[in-house]
Amino acid sequence: MTTPTGRRDFLRRGLTYAGGAVLAPSLIGLAACNDAAPDPITGVPTLRRATRGAGGYGALLPANDGIPLLIPAGFTVMRLSRAGDDMRGGRVPNAFDGMAAFAMPNGNTRLVRNHEIRTGAAASVPFGTNPYDVKGPAGCTTVEVRENSSGTLEVVEQFVSISGTHVNCAGGPTPWGSWMTCEETTEGLNSGRMQKHGYVFDVPASANDEIVPVALPDMGRMSHEAVAVDPISGHIYETEDAGNNSGFYRFVPVDRANLSRGGKLQMLAVDDRPQFNTTRGGVPRLTPLAAHWVDVPDPDPDLEGGAPTCFTQGLNNGGTRFARLEGAWWADGSCFFNATSGGSAGAGQVWQYRPMSADHGQLILVFESPNRSVLDAPDNICVSPRGGLVLCEDGGGDQFLRGLTRTGEIFDLVSTGDGNNDSEFAGACFSPDGKYLFVNQQGSTSASFTGALAETFAITGPWAQGVL
């Protein structure tokens, strides 16, 4: 068992993580050309697409080796891991979700991967040996991969990195070389669990065994989705997935080298527009909205006793309302995050928060989907080494990874190509050298292996021909 370490090393030596070794190119102009126009035949609003050689990578074709995905010509997919595979100490759990990639001193890459298992308390059994909650079915696994002499990736080992948590949906990589995993639930003793849930946990990528779980209650008890860390200020931005009662938060730690010492939780509020509602659309695109931060006085409310939620506390202080905030990623001095069901079409929005001072910043609507054929329920998000965005969909029917250029043109990157395969994409992230895009298909969120099995893939190809 390993305890979380590494933050002081980060402060002392400036440790970097995959996708964060250098700042991405400027994304301020993202979505400059994404005005919707009606199709001349159907009348349905469509957007200009990024074609091959103009940001995108072209039409999607069947993948190699019978892998049931569609990818652009010239790209290759490798299956790295599947639920039920053997791993150190047992079998790989199901329900793969958020994930990040980290460079290791031996030249290998480690993926720290969430498992969004939602099994009820009565049937829950931890998949590790040092659980946070003996009635917690979820957690994270670590997958170490290396490139072999034939130029393909192979798995070195897989093992449990944290267990006994619940509904580990997304999270975020940190500048000190860890994965912050988030619980998307607030279940507790009233639901048959043995611990309260709804917290963030820090999982070092360097840990070689299951860590001692340490909840960070001052980061809020809520339906957490993702986090993104500003490496300069040390502020940690957080998204909440609670329908139309979702907020965008930041955590200001007392000591960024020791998050367990606590800090202040705050919610974003648009200036002069208290309780501003972004959920129904109508927000001008690429128009910066001046914003500030309001306090959430009690970040760890006694929900079982009827205390107001973090969202209610922030809203009462003037905070802004979003529709299902999910993925978040820090790049180019900003936090980019998705509202999965935001906008007038309810098909999703991409937002940017750009800090301008210690307590003020700008909220910018980067992209809003005009219909579900363009972008359907964006969930996890990452920024590529070349500055483009990768959006994981969690919609209906065919599932897509979409790319978004810095000039706002959207394109299809990967698809299931099968309306019967509605297992969402999740956990997209690039390898430290930018050669591989790792991504999960979630599979079933049950702890059993009887439903759809989750899988982790690595995709490689001529990235330099486009924006990713």
Steps between C-alpha positions, in 0.01 A plus 500: 500500500622848409405839633457796262825688442656727244354849548808632678717352227287685247546827681873444527578364154205593277391142416302473175226264389384365165332767294629766737873510442448807284207733467281438198488762225255782558139385499350845540381498138331163536157492335547815296326339202236281659187695408223257415322527166197300378566217258356608160307172469402394853498840668678347800773727644843367412854618556793523269711187542877480519604290202818298450791739462300787649508399863324166481613156385238399246230236471475219754574148381497157670791457740773240473499148645124479525478755781140629484582868455512742207813715469662724234723351231860464612413445867536182704318382812642268765290337771698523825266386773155350546283448806553150632866481395744363753679759709716488807276372778188425298304603192471844341169656615238625254371855434807687371457879509733799555873447459835675462843399369828556683865468395700266723877516571553164323360640175167323532159665524252447780126545460304559820142403416165547675237231541149646517339200666149573628410175677254542788630489856355159584693332217814714512839340559826700468734385226806590710637401837517841669162657424376841606157342554436126527172576317676698227519310168705744291847654487797519262745267335846582365609365161868520405582472129817509293583508132663176388758440227229459236371850571177397670389547857482217750371488856771449761260459792165609642412540868257667739603853598201597722186313603184528706385824340174532305407616147849621404403692190770744392777697668813667374880478484704721729833678449646294785448173310176361635144432394224662705207259483148630564187333637183587306264422786413621848381166636578425860374318807137555399569302182662206675859616452741495793656838413379827355572543130524792262869581541828541311800273559860553381667194343874526420595352165828389660324279756595137440219360711158590633509831691347588834182689398478854637182696424535877452175635649590870465492449122127445540253220547302491178445303181854569386596453140845638415780724622767711331801652678651842430873427544579865570246591768439148628123556473305186417193542279212256541191405300173364638262267316165551671261577214408866475614553858867484411768750592855578394727520805854567604690381805761735646727283718659618820813309401518370145769257614255342748140513381379316809562821697188637334415823330215709363231379257342758271248509215525707183257793470453729199540868591175698536294193411436315826384141456565525126351199315704365208301181455252615232744658258485858380851579625698697238779288364860616549382798706691509829274532802668660800481261794605470860495239776253465788558290809342164576501531882456129578679285239424174685130538582306252710276397212347217699391758758349732240781756472502705176711363218814669375305610193220656705749685718685638197180586315367689802816710487443581133669202329441399139291200392621252236352188339691186597861607515733214419854490356758768581857561381758769573689646202639833385418676827134400494265227616292347218192306606188340352134549583363169377138607454542877478379729225177572317507156333602327824779332303799646685729796548874554534602774746823675590587671826800732478627646831593867477593561863489321833122529532371598156497351153308455178241236412486433126262278303736337252259271316133403512365206306203593279381137476602150604636405158775760551586428863293286735559535875873579534639340814874456564731752333871540440725743315744350252873583487423709191223696672182345362223357717391138518141451617366164620129460431247345736199514270265256334558256216841513335764635736766745380825659595481848346782742433467878516743732326626832632278669241189320616461232234387167634582160354450130566810324630382155611161328496353171614322492163238274650171627637489191722826601670403793719783460752630852551853615428688629805844581635658640183858612564826517307823323582784720629659513153169565324530184289206309646147600588368275775123461537253274677165354413314480827308175476255410774504692828422181690775318687409181317652393169168393348425823313707702253870479583702819533810541284804730482643582157808681371469684166796622298548651159589821314390743769708780349274503194224653716451698818535210742 
